[in-house]
Structures are given as structure tokens and as C-alpha cells.
């Protein structure tokens, strides 16, 4: 357990420094849970003693202590570090789940991001066509049921084996299996809510499925439940742990390999001359004090390649960067709306009034147009 905590702490420190020392990470739920777990483990002892009901009550008290300590720690850190705007993501979740409505710019801005939308059915369709999702559900079901059996045995005070063998058929008693079962359940729940989580959940699904179908312990657990006697279960589990992944791999190779090779043969080296020209112009022609506004994805490239000051970055946990995005749209409480003139990004390229009153084009190529906000506004129609 201590090693897992060290991994989490190291990952948080790495994220803290890579995200420009984002203070919001200090009050993240992961830090709060780590603090709560550490406090609960040190102050609550003898959880494995007593009858079944007593152990269940101790378990509930343990979780209550963990979450209470974590919430208290998070609240105190938010008050000290971030102030009143530290709960913006909580407001976003309330609106996301339909518990509240708001006109707050940041909340609505996050709701418009594709990564925070509900994933489409094409994700699950592709996983099913690749034979990943059916086997994932099989592996998850077996491991989850075996894990629940293990939890029940521990709470009931039944003796636990220290040296597990293949013929025991208890895959749920392996600590790493228990950890990954609950981990994949959390990832899966988040992936059903946020489309951006598919980039973390999909590799995890493939890894977890590969572990299951290649594990003789999983097949042995199933045979123990079925009480198979016609064929020796150990031999059959070893055969299936080799045959099933081989059949899956061959079918995937036969179906997808020609298509992938054809696509790779057509892929050329990625080179965007328009973006390279834009970055070169920023480095050589743009004033050192210039501040660039635009989409967070493009500004992330501008920041990394040129070092120029930008109004926003694709970091949705930084309240200051999100407020910068709001400042681009709002001015003294009023919204600049160009809807009656058509789509702003297209209309401004025509250099028609009233756009020329506010903006002057200083750079353009086939893909990108850069406009400078006029310091002196002239009204000429």
C-alpha cells in the first residue's frame, strides 16, 4: 500500500510542475483521499477482529473517516490557496448532471468542450467489432465476482491462503487483481460520462482483457464454479489461456492487418507549413509584449513552440487561464455578439465594418489569420 501511495504522490508532483505549478492540484480529490487514507490507517486498528457485523461496521467507519478527513483537508486547502473560485469544477459537475443551471461563462465553456461530452456509440461499437468489449466484460465479471467472494471471506473471518496455487481457482484473492478491478470500474464510470476519458480507459480495457484471457487462474476460477470434472480443469485452463488469445489475435490480424498496412502506406510525414509559418512569424515579427488569444489547442502549440504569452491553454483545471478566456469574450459585463453578421471567424476575414473598427489583420496565410486589437477605435461606415 505504501508503494502505491508513493506512485500517486510522485504522479501528482510531476503534474504539479508540468502544469506550471498549478495550485489547484494541491486540493485535488486524489491528494485528499491519500491524506484521509493515511490518517485512517494510523488511527483505526484491529479492523480484522470481531464477528461479521462488527467488521462491516468498522469498514463503514473507516470509509467515513477517510472521506471526512479528505473533504476537510480539501476545504482547508481551497480556502488557503485558491479562494472563492476554487469550486468551479464542482459547479460544472452540478450542471453536467442536471442538478443546477448557471450562466457562468467557465461552466458553459467546459460544457462545450468535446472531451467533457458523453461518448458516442461508435466507441463501444469499435471495441465490440474488435472483440475487445465482450471479452472485457467476461474478464471483469469473473474477477469482480471472485473479488466479492474474497471480501466476504475476509469479513466473515474465514482462513485465507497465503500461497495460492493454480488449482485453487481464486483469482480474486490476488491483491493486484482486486486493485485493478476497482480501478477499471472507476475508469469505466468516468468514460461513460466524459468522452475524453476514452483515451485512458481504452488502453486500460485492452490491458485488463489481455491479462484475463491469458491468465490460467481466471479460467480455473470459472471451472471451479462450474465444478467441471469431465476434463482436468488445470489442463483445460492452461490450454484455453493459450488458445483463446491466439484465436483472437489471428482473427484481428486477418481482419485489420491489410487495412492498417494500406493506411500506413498512404501516410506521409506530418508537416503543417501554415502552422510553421505562423510560429516563425510570432518569433520574428510579433512584439515581445504581445498576448495571443484563440482556441486552447492552438494556443498550446503557440506557447510550446514560441514561448509567447497566451490567454488560455488546454488545462481545464487552471481557473486563471479559464478566466483569461472569459476576458477575451467579455468586456465590462457585455458580450460582443457577431451572430447577426454571420460566423465571426469567417466574417472577420472579409475586413468589413464593424470588424475593422476593432481589429487589424497583421498576419495571414491559407490556414491562420492573426488580428491585432486596435488601441484607437475609429467608426467608419
PDB file of N, CA and C in Angstrom, residues 1-8 34 37 41 62:
ATOM      1  N   UNK A   1       0.821  -1.206   0.000  1.00  0.00           N
ATOM      2  CA  UNK A   1       0.000   0.000   0.000  1.00  0.00           C
ATOM      3  C   UNK A   1       0.857   1.258   0.000  1.00  0.00           C
ATOM      4  N   UNK A   2       1.962   1.217   0.746  1.00  0.00           N
ATOM      5  CA  UNK A   2       2.840   2.384   0.800  1.00  0.00           C
ATOM      6  C   UNK A   2       3.449   2.677  -0.568  1.00  0.00           C
ATOM      7  N   UNK A   3       3.768   1.616  -1.326  1.00  0.00           N
ATOM      8  CA  UNK A   3       4.339   1.818  -2.657  1.00  0.00           C
ATOM      9  C   UNK A   3       3.333   2.487  -3.590  1.00  0.00           C
ATOM     10  N   UNK A   4       2.064   2.089  -3.482  1.00  0.00           N
ATOM     11  CA  UNK A   4       1.027   2.703  -4.319  1.00  0.00           C
ATOM     12  C   UNK A   4       0.877   4.183  -3.982  1.00  0.00           C
ATOM     13  N   UNK A   5       0.920   4.502  -2.690  1.00  0.00           N
ATOM     14  CA  UNK A   5       0.831   5.904  -2.281  1.00  0.00           C
ATOM     15  C   UNK A   5       2.000   6.707  -2.839  1.00  0.00           C
ATOM     16  N   UNK A   6       3.182   6.125  -2.842  1.00  0.00           N
ATOM     17  CA  UNK A   6       4.343   6.829  -3.383  1.00  0.00           C
ATOM     18  C   UNK A   6       4.192   7.077  -4.879  1.00  0.00           C
ATOM     19  N   UNK A   7       3.617   6.113  -5.589  1.00  0.00           N
ATOM     20  CA  UNK A   7       3.382   6.299  -7.027  1.00  0.00           C
ATOM     21  C   UNK A   7       2.409   7.447  -7.265  1.00  0.00           C
ATOM     22  N   UNK A   8       1.332   7.486  -6.488  1.00  0.00           N
ATOM     23  CA  UNK A   8       0.351   8.559  -6.636  1.00  0.00           C
ATOM     24  C   UNK A   8       0.961   9.924  -6.312  1.00  0.00           C
ATOM     25  N   UNK A  34      -5.607  10.456  -0.305  1.00  0.00           N
ATOM     26  CA  UNK A  34      -4.349   9.929   0.235  1.00  0.00           C
ATOM     27  C   UNK A  34      -4.155  10.369   1.682  1.00  0.00           C
ATOM     28  N   UNK A  37      -6.709   8.433   3.824  1.00  0.00           N
ATOM     29  CA  UNK A  37      -6.328   7.029   4.000  1.00  0.00           C
ATOM     30  C   UNK A  37      -5.198   6.888   5.005  1.00  0.00           C
ATOM     31  N   UNK A  41      -5.637   4.834   8.518  1.00  0.00           N
ATOM     32  CA  UNK A  41      -4.823   3.648   8.789  1.00  0.00           C
ATOM     33  C   UNK A  41      -4.059   3.773  10.101  1.00  0.00           C
ATOM     34  N   UNK A  62     -14.344   3.218   8.688  1.00  0.00           N
ATOM     35  CA  UNK A  62     -13.083   3.510   8.003  1.00  0.00           C
ATOM     36  C   UNK A  62     -13.320   4.416   6.793  1.00  0.00           C
TER      37      UNK A  62
END
